[in-house]
Structure formats: C-alpha cells, structure tokens
Coordinates of C-alpha atoms and ligand atoms in Angstrom, one line a residue:
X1 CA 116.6 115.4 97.5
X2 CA 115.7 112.3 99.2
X3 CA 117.8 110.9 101.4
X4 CA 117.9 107.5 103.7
X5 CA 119.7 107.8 107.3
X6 CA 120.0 103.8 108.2
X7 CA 120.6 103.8 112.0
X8 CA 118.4 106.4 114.0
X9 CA 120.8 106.7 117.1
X10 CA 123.1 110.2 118.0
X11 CA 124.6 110.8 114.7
X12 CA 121.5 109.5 112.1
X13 CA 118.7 111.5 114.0
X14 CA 120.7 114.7 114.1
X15 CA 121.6 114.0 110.0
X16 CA 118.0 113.0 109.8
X17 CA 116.5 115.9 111.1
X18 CA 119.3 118.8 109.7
X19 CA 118.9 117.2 106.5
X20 CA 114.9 117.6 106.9
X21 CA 115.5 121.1 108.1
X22 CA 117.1 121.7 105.2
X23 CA 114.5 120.7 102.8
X24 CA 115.5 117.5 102.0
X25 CA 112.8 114.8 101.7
X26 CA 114.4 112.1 104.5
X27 CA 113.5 108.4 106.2
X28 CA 115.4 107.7 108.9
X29 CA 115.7 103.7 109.7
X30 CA 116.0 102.1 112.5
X31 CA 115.8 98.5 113.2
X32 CA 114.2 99.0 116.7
X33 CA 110.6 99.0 116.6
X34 CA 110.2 100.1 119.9
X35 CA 112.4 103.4 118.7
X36 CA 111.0 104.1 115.9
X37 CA 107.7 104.4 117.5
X38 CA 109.0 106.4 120.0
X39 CA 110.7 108.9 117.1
X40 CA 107.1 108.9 115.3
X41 CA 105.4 110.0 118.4
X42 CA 107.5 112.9 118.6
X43 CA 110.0 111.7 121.2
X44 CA 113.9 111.4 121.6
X45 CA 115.2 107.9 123.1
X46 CA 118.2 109.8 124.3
X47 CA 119.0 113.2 125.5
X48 CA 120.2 115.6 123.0
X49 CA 120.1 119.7 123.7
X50 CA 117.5 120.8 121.3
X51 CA 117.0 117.8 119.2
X52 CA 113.1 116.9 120.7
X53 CA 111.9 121.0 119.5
X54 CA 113.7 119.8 115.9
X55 CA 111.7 116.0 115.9
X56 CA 108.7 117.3 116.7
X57 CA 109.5 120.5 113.6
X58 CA 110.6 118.4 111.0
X59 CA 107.8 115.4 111.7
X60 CA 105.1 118.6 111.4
X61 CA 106.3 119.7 108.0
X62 CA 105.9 115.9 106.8
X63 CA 109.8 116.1 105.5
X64 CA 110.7 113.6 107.7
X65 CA 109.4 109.9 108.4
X66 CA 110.7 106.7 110.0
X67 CA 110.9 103.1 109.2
X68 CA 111.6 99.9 110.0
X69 CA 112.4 98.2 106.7
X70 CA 115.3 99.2 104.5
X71 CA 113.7 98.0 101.3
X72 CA 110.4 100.4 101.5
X73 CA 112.2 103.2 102.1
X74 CA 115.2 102.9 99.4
X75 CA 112.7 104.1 96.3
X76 CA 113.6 107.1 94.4
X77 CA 116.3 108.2 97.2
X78 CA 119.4 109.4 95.6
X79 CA 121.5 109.2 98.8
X80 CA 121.4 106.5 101.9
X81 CA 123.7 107.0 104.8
X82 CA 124.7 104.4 107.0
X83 CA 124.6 105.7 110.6
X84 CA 124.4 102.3 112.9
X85 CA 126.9 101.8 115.7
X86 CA 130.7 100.1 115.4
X87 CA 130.9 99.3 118.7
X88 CA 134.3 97.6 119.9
X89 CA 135.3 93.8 119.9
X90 CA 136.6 92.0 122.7
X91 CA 140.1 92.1 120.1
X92 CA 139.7 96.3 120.2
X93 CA 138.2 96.0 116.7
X94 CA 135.4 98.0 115.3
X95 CA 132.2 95.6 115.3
X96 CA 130.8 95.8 112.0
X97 CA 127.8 93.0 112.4
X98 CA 125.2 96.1 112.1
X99 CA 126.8 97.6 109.9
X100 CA 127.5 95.0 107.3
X101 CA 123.5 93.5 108.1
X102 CA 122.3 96.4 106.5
X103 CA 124.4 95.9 103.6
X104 CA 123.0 92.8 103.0
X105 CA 119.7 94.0 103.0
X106 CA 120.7 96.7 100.7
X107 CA 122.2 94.5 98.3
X108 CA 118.7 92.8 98.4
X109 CA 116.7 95.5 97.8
X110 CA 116.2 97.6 93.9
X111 CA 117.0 101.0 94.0
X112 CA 117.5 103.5 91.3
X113 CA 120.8 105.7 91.1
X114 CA 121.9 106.3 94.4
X115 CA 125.2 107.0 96.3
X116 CA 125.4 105.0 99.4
X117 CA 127.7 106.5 102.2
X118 CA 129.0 105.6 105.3
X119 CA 128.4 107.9 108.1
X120 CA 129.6 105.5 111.1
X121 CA 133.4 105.4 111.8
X122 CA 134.7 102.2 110.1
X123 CA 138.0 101.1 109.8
X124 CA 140.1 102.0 106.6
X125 CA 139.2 100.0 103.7
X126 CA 135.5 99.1 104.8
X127 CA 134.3 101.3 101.7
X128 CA 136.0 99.3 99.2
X129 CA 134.5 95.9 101.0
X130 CA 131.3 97.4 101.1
X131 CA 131.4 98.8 97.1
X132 CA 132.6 95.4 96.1
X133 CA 130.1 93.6 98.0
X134 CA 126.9 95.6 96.8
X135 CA 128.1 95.6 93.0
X136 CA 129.3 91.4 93.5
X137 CA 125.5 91.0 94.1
X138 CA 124.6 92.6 91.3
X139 CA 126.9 91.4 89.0
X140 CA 128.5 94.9 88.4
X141 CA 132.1 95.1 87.8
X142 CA 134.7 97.2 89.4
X143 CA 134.8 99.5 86.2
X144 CA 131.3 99.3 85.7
X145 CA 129.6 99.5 89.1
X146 CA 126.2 99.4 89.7
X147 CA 126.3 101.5 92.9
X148 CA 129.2 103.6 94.4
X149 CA 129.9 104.3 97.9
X150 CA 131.3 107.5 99.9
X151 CA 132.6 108.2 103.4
X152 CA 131.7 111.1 105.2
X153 CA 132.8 110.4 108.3
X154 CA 131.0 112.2 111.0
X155 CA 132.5 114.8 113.6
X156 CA 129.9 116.2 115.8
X157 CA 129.8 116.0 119.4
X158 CA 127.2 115.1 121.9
X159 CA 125.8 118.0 123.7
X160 CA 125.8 120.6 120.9
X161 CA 125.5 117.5 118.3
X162 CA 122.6 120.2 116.4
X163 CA 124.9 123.3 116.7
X164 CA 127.8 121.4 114.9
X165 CA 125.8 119.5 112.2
X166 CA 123.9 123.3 111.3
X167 CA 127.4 125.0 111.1
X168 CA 130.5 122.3 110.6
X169 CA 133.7 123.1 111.4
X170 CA 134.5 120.7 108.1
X171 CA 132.8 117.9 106.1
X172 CA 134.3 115.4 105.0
X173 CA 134.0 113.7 101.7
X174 CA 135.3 110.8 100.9
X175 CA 135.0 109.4 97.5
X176 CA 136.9 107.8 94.8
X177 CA 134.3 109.2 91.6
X178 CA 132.6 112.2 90.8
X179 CA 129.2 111.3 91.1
X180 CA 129.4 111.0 94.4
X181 CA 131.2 113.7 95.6
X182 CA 129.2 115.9 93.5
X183 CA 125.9 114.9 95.0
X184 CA 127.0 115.3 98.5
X185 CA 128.4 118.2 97.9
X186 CA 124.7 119.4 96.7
X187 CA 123.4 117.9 99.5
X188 CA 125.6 119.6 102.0
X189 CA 125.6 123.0 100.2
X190 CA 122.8 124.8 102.9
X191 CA 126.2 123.5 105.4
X192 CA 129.0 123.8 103.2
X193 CA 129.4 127.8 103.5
X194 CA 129.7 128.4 100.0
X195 CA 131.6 125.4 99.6
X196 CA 134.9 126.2 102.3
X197 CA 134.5 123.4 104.4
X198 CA 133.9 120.9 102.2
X199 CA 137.1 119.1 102.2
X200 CA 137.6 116.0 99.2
X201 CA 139.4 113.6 99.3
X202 CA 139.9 109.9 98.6
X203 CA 137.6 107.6 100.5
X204 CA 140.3 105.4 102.5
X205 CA 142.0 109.1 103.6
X206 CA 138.5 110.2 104.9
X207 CA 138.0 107.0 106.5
X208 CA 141.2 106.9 108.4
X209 CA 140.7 111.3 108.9
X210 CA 138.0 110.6 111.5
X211 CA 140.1 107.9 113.8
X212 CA 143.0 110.6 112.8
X213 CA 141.2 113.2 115.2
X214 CA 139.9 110.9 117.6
X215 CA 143.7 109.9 118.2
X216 CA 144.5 113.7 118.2
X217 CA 142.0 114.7 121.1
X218 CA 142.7 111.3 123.1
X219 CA 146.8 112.1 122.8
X220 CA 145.8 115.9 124.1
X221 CA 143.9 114.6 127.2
X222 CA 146.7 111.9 127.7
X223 CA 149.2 114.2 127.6
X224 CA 147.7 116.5 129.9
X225 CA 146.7 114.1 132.3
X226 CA 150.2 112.6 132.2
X227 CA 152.2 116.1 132.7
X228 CA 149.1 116.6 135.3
X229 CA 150.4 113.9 137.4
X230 CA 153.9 114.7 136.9
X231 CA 153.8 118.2 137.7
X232 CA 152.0 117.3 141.3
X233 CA 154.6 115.0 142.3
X234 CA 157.3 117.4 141.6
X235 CA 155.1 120.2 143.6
X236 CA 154.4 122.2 140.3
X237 CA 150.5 123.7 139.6
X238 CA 149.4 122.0 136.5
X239 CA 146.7 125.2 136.4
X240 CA 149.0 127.6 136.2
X241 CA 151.6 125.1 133.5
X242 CA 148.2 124.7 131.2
X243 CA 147.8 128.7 131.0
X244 CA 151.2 128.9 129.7
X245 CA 150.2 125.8 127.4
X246 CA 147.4 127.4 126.5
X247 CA 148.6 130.7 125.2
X248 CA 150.8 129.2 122.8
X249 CA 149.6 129.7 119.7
X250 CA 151.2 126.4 118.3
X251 CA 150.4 123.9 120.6
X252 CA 146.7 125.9 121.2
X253 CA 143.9 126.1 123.9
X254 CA 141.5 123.1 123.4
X255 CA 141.4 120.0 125.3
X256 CA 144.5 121.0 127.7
X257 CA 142.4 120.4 131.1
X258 CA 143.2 117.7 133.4
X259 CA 140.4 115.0 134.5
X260 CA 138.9 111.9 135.1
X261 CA 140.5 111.1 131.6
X262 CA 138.3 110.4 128.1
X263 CA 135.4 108.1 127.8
X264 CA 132.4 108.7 126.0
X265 CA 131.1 106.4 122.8
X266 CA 134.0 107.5 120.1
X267 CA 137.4 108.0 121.7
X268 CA 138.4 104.8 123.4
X269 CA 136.6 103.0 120.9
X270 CA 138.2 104.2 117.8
X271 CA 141.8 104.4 119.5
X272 CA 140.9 100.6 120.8
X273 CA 140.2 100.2 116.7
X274 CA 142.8 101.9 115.2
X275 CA 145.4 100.0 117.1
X276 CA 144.0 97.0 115.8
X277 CA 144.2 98.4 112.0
X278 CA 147.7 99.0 113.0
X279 CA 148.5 95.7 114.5
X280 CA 146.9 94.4 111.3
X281 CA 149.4 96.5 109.3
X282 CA 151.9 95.4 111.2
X283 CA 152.8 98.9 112.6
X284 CA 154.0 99.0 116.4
X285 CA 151.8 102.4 116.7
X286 CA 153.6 103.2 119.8
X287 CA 151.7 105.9 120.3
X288 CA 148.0 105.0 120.4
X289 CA 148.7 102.3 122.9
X290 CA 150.4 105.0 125.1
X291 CA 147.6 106.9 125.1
X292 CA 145.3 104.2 125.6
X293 CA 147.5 103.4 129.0
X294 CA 148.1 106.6 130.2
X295 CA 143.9 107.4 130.0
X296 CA 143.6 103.5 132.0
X297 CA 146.1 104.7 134.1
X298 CA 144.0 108.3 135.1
X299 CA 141.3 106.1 135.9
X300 CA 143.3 104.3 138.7
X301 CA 144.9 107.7 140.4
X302 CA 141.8 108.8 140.8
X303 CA 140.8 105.5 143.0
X304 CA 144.2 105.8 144.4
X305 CA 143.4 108.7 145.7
X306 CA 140.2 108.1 147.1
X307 CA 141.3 104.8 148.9
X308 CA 144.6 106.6 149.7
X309 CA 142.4 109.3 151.6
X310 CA 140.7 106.6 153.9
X311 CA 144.1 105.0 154.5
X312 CA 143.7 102.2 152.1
X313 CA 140.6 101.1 153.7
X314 CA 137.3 101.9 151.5
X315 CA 135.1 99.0 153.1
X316 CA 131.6 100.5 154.0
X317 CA 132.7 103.6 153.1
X318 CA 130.1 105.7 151.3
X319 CA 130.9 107.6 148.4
X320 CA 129.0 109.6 146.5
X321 CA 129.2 110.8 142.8
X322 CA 128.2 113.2 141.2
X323 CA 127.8 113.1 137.5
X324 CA 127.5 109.8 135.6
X325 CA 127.6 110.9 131.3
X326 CA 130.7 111.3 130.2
X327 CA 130.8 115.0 130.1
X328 CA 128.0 117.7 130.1
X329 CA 124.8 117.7 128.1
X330 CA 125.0 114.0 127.3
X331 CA 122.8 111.0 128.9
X332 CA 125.6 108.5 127.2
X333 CA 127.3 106.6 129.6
X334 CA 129.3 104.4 127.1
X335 CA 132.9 104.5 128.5
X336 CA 131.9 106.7 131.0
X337 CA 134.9 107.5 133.5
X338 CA 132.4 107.5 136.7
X339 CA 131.4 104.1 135.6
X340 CA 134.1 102.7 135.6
X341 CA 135.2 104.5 139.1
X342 CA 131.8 103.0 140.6
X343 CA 132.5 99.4 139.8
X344 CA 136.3 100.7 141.2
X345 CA 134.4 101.8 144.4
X346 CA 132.3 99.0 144.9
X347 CA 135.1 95.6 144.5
X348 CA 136.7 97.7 146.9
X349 CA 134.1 97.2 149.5
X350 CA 132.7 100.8 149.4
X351 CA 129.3 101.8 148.9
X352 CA 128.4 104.3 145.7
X353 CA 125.5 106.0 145.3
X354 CA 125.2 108.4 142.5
X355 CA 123.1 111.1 140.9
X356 CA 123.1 112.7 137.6
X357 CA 120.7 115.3 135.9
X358 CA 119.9 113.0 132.5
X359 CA 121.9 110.3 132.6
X360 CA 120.3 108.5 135.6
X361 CA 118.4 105.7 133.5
X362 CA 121.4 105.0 131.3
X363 CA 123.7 104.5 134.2
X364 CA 121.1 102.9 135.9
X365 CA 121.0 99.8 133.3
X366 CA 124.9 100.2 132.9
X367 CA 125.1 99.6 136.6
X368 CA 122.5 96.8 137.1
X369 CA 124.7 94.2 138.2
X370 CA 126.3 96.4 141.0
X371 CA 124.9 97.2 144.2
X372 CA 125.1 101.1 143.5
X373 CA 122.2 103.2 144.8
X374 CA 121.1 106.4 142.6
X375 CA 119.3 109.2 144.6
X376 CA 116.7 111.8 143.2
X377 CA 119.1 115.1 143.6
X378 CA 122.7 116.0 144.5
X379 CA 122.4 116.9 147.8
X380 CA 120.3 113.5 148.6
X381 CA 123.5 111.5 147.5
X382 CA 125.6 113.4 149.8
X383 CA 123.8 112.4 152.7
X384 CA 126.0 110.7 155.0
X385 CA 128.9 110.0 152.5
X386 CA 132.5 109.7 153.5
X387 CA 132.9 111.7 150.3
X388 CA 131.8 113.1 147.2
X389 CA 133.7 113.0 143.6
X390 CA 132.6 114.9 141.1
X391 CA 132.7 113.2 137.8
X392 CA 131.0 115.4 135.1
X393 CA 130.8 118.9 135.2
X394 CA 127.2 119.7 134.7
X395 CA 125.8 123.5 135.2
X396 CA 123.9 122.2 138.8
X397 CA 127.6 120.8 140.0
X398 CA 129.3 123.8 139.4
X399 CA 128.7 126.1 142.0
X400 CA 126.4 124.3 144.5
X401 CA 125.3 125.1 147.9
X402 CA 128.5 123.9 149.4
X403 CA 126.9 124.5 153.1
X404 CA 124.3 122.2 152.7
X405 CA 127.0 119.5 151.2
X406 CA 129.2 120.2 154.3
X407 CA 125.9 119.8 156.6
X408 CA 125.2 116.1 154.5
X409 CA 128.0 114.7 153.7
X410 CA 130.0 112.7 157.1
X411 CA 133.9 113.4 155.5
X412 CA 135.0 116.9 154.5
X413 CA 137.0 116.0 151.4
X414 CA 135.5 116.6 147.8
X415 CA 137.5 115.1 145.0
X416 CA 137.1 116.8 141.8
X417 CA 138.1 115.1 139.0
X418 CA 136.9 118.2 136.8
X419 CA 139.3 120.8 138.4
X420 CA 136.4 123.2 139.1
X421 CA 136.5 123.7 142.7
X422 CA 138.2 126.7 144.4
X423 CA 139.4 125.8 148.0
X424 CA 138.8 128.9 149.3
X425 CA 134.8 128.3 148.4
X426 CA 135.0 124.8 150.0
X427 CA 136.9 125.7 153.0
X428 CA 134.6 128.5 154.6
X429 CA 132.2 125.3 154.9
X430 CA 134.9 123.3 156.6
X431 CA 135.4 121.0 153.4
X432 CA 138.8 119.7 151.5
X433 CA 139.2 119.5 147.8
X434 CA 141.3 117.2 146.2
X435 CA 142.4 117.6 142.3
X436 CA 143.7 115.0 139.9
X437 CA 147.7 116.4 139.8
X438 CA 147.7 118.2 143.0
X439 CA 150.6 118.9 144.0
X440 CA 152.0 117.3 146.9
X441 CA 154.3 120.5 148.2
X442 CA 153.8 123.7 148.3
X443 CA 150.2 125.9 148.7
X444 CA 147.5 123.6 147.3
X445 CA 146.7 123.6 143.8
X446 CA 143.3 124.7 144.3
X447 CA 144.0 128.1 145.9
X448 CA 144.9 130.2 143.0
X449 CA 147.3 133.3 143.8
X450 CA 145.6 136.6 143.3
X451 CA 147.6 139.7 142.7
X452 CA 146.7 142.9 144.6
X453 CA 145.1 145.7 142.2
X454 CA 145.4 143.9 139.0
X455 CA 144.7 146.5 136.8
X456 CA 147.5 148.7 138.4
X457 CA 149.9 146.1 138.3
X458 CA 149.3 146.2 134.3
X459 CA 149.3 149.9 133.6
X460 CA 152.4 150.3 136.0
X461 CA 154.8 147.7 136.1
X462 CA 157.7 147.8 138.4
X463 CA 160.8 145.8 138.8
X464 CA 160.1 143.4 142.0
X465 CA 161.9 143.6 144.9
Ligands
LIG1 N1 127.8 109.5 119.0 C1 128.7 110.4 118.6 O1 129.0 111.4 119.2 C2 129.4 110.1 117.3 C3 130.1 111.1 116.7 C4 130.7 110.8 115.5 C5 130.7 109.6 114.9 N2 130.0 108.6 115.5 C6 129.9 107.3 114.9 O2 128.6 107.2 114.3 C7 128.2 105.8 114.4 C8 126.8 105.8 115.0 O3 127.0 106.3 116.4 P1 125.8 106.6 117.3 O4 126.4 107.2 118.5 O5 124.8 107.4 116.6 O6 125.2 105.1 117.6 P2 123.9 104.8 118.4 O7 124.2 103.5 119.0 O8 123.4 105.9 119.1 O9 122.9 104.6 117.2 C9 122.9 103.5 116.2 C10 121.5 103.2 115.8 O10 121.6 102.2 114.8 C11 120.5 101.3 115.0 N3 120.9 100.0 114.2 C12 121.8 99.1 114.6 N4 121.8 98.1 113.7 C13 120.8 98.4 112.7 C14 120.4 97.8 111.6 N5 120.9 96.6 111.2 N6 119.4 98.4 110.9 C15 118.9 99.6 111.3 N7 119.3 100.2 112.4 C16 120.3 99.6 113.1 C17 120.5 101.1 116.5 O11 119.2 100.6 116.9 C18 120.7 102.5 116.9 O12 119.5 103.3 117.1 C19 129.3 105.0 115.1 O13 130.1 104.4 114.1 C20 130.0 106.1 115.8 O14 131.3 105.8 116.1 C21 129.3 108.8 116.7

C-alpha cells in the first residue's frame, strides 16, 4: 500500500518506518528542509532507541522516502496520516496552525481514493472540521464526500516508541464509514494480531480515547504524588503504602511511583487541552484541573525542599542535576520536570549546572536564556555542588560511584526525585538522601526494613511475640 506520514517528528518517523518495515510503499513529509535532509542521509534529529538501525534499513530497501512538498508525494497513495505537532496555546488549547496548514495544502492538491487520518492528538470534533473542510473545497457533500477522514490516535511512548508501534497494546480506529476502517485495518493487519487489538469505534470516541488515557496516567501520578506527600507528613512510608497499592489487582501496578511529577510532550499538554474542551462544553471537569495542580504543586515541594535544606537561603548555592529528558531513553525535554526545577533554582539565586546522557542539546536550547552551565559527565557536575538532584532515572544514574560523588560534591545531601536511592548505599560515603514524601518521623524512608532469613520466615511462620 502506499502510504503518506505528514509530520516526520516522534510519532510519523516511527509510523513511517514500521509501516516501511512492513512492506508498505511510504513518504514521510516534513516541512523542515533541514530535517528532511538529515532523515535522507540516514540520520535521526532526535534520539529514539533503535530507530537510526530502522532509517538507515528501510531507506536501503527503497520503501521508504522523504519529502518536502505534500502535493508530489499524494499520487496513487491510498492512506495519508497526519503526524505534525498540537502543541499547547497560551488558553491550554491544542494548537492546530500545523495541523490545519497541511489541510490546506491537501485540499489543494488531486489525489485519487485515499483515506486521510489523523495520527496527532486533536481535540474532539477536529475530524468532522477537517472532513468538512477537504470535501467544502471540492464541492463534495456530506452524503457524497469526496474524501473521508479517520482517527487513529496514537499511543506509543518515547523510549520504546519501536517496540510499542511493532507490537501494540491496541489501535485505535476511529471512523464513521467502512471504507476507512477497512483499509486501516489492512494496513495494520502485520500489527493487529490477527485482528484482537484493533479496537473500532466512532471517530469523535477515538479522538477523545487518547486524551481519555493521558488523563488516566496523569490522575495515577497525581494521586500518588499527592498520597506521597500526605503519607510523609503523617510519618507513613509511601514505599511500603505503594506495595500494598500495587498488589491489588483492581487498582494495578503501573504508574504508582512517586516523583518529580509528569512532563514530557503529551501529558500536560493534552490534560492542559482537554480542560479547555471541557470549559468549552461547559463541564467544571473538576478533576483534570486537580490533577493539573497537584502535578504544579510536586514541582514546588521538590524546590521546597531543596531551599528548605539550605535554610531558605539558595543564593550562590550550586546545585547540580542530574538528568534533563523527562524520563529515560528520551532527548525530549518538552515539559521536562528538571526544567522547570532549573529555572526554580536559578530566580532563586542558585547556580545549576546539569548533565544528561542524550538530552544535553535539547536542554541546552530549552535553557538558553538562563545562566545554567551543562558539564560533559555526571561526576563533572558534581564538582563542588552544595547538592545533587536527580531528575531522570537513566541506567548511568542508577547505581553510580557514590564515593567519587561524596569526594566532588561540597554538601552531603542527594535529593532524588526518582526514589531510587538506598540510604544505606549513600551513607557509607558520608552522603544524605532526601525523597519526595519522606517521612518526617520515624526511620527514614530510604532505609528499607529487611527481615532476617526470609525464606525461613515464609516456610515457617510463627505467631510474633
Ligand atoms: N511524542 C509522543 O510520544 C507522542 C505519542 C502519542 C501521540 N503524540 C502526538 O502526535 C503528534 C506529533 O507528536 P510528535 O511528538 O511526533 O511531534 P514532533 O514535534 O516530534 O513532530 C512533528 C513534526 O511535524 C513537522 N511539521 C509541523 N508542521 C508541518 C507542516 N505544516 N507540514 C509538514 N510537517 C510539519 C515538524 O517539523 C515536526 O518534525 C502530536 O499531536 C502529539 O501529541 C505524540
């Protein structure tokens, strides 16, 4: 089949190349020139685990191509995907100005029978506005359209983006006739598993299905960073609360781990949207903007406790950070938490500098404006720092040389915003670890309670005391 991915950034590469992988003929678009180029050549603008080895495979087998111009690429394909970015508004709402340009130029250009479908998260109803506009240009009526337009929302996740486009957990199909959802569902029949996780549905229900989850994860993270901070003032372990959490079978084990709260290029966008589709509904959505505050609010403690530790005072204090994406196997800093704790850091007089595996260039322009410093390694950033938080929980930061931090950095304390620190490993170097929701009585939260001869205790137990 030939297909067109419009908007060559996370989510249209990955399609582009799965898609090629797959044997479909593809063009991926992008209005960059400078990208495209670079995606011709062979080589990724962004860091995604994987994705280069499948460019450079799928440009090889001459499946896969790239363009500039919407119109040369739309003969003979019988399915175009629109994959640019919705960034927010200053009002919360989803940006549609790319999205809605490419439209245009669609509505300009002759193609034969093809099913256009939206691939970026849109609000509800942007299907309909983008049917009615293509067939309005063409003179086509609602009953007798000359093009017809799915969703099928996408759900994969930086860092294993490949992983979860080769084997979805679901795909979505949105679409109000038959055509369509029969040629996507031959399109993603090599995916599909003999058709189980396709799931069908209207196109406005798979539209609002995607901000649906989004709101789902973000409300998990809330709610565990909120019963996080709870449970540390009241001298309760969150840890040892989330294993309980965790082994129910109805509440379930993902997302329940306290942090530096959500971020990333999807979830406080689409929340920030959705509340705007409900304002514009006239719905309170009570919810979502909880969410939204408690996840600002997580954002704060953790600079709380950072100026609370130097007694209020973080002027000419150095800090350093450790991990700038906004989680693992990522260079996308959009929304990043650390960001957002560096600017935090620095109009309170302190001095950041920061280092990240990938993400150093992207948090390099996101930070421009500021007077952060970024060092070549982690220990380098460590050197002579008050302290070090640890942001994002990369392989490198998880169990580092924690004698050669302690011989860097000038203060002993080590906030981790991850909750992947053991004290015991920190304190035979001298060092302190602080975790969002510690408690603030009883044995630290980061000192876990062994029991003696475990496996004795379970063959043979006794009543205590
Ligand atoms: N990144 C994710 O993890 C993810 C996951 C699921 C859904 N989504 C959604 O998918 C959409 C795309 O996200 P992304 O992260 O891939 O964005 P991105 O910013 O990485 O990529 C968008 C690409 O579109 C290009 N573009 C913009 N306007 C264009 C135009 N008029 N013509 C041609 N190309 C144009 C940009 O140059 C860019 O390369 C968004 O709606 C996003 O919410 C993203």
């Amino acid at each position: 089949m030939k297909v067109v991915v419009i908007g060559s950034g996370y989510v249209g590469l990955v399609t582009g190349c799965c898609l090629a992988e797959a044997g479909n003929q593809v063009v991926c678009i992008d209005h960059d020139a400078g990208k495209v180029a670079t995606l011709r050549a062979g080589r990724l603008p962004f860091h995604e685990p994987g994705l280069d080895e499948l460019l450079g495979a799928q440009l090889k087998t001459g499946r896969l191509s790239f363009e500039t111009s919407i119109a040369r690429a739309m003969r003979h394909a019988a399915v175009a995907f629109l994959a640019v970015g919705t960034p927010s508004q200053s009002n919360g709402s989803a940006n549609l100005e790319n999205l809605l340009n490419c439209v245009h130029e669609l509505a300009d250009t002759a193609f034969e029978d093809c099913t256009i479908v939206v691939k970026s998260t849109v609000p509800i109803g942007t299907g309909d506005r983008i049917e009615k506009l293509l067939n309005a240009k063409h003179g086509a009526s609602a009953g007798q359209p000359w093009v017809r337009v799915a969703s099928n929302p996408e759900f994969l996740a930086e860092g294993r983006a490949i992983q979860d486009f080769r084997h979805p957990s679901r795909i979505v199909i949105g679409a109000n006739d038959a055509r369509s959802a029969d040629v996507l569902a031959e399109l993603y029949a090599p995916f599909s598993g003999q058709g189980d996780r396709l799931m069908l549905m209207d196109r406005r229900s798979a539209e609002f299905a995607k901000y649906a989850c989004n709101a789902m994860l973000a409300a998990r993270i809330s709610m565990i960073n909120e019963l996080a901070g709870l449970a540390g003032s009241l001298g309760a372990d969150i840890e040892s609360i989330c294993s309980v959490l965790k082994s129910d079978t109805r509440i379930g084990a993902g997302y329940l781990h306290p942090g530096a709260g959500y971020g990333g290029s999807c979830l406080p966008k689409d929340l920030r949207a959705l509340i705007n589709t409900a304002r514009e509904a006239g719905e309170p959505a009570y919810m979502l903007r909880s969410i939204q505050r408690v996840n600002l609010q997580q954002g704060q403690r953790l600079l709380a406790a950072i100026q609370d530790h130097f007694g209020g005072k973080l002027r000419h204090r150095r800090i350093a950070i450790w991990g700038l994406s906004f989680k693992p196997g990522t260079d996308d800093v959009r929304s990043a938490p650390s960001l957002a704790l560096a600017r935090g850091l620095l109009e309170e007089g302190a001095m950041v500098s920061a280092y990240d595996p990938v993400a150093m260039n992207a948090a390099r322009q996101a930070l421009g404006d500021t007077p952060a410093v970024f060092g070549d390694s982690a220990l380098s950033v460590c050197e002579n720092a008050d302290a070090l938080v640890l942001m994002t929980e990369w392989e490198e930061f998880k169990t580092p040389d924690f004698g050669a931090v302690a011989a860097r950095l000038r203060g002993r304390m080590i906030f981790d915003a991850r909750g992947i620190y053991h004290a015991s490993a920190l304190q035979r170097h001298g060092l302190r670890c602080h975790r969002l929701g510690e408690r603030t009585e009883g044995p630290p939260a980061c000192e876990p309670i062994r029991l003696r001869q475990t496996a004795a205790t379970h063959a043979e137990p006794r009543p205590l005391g």
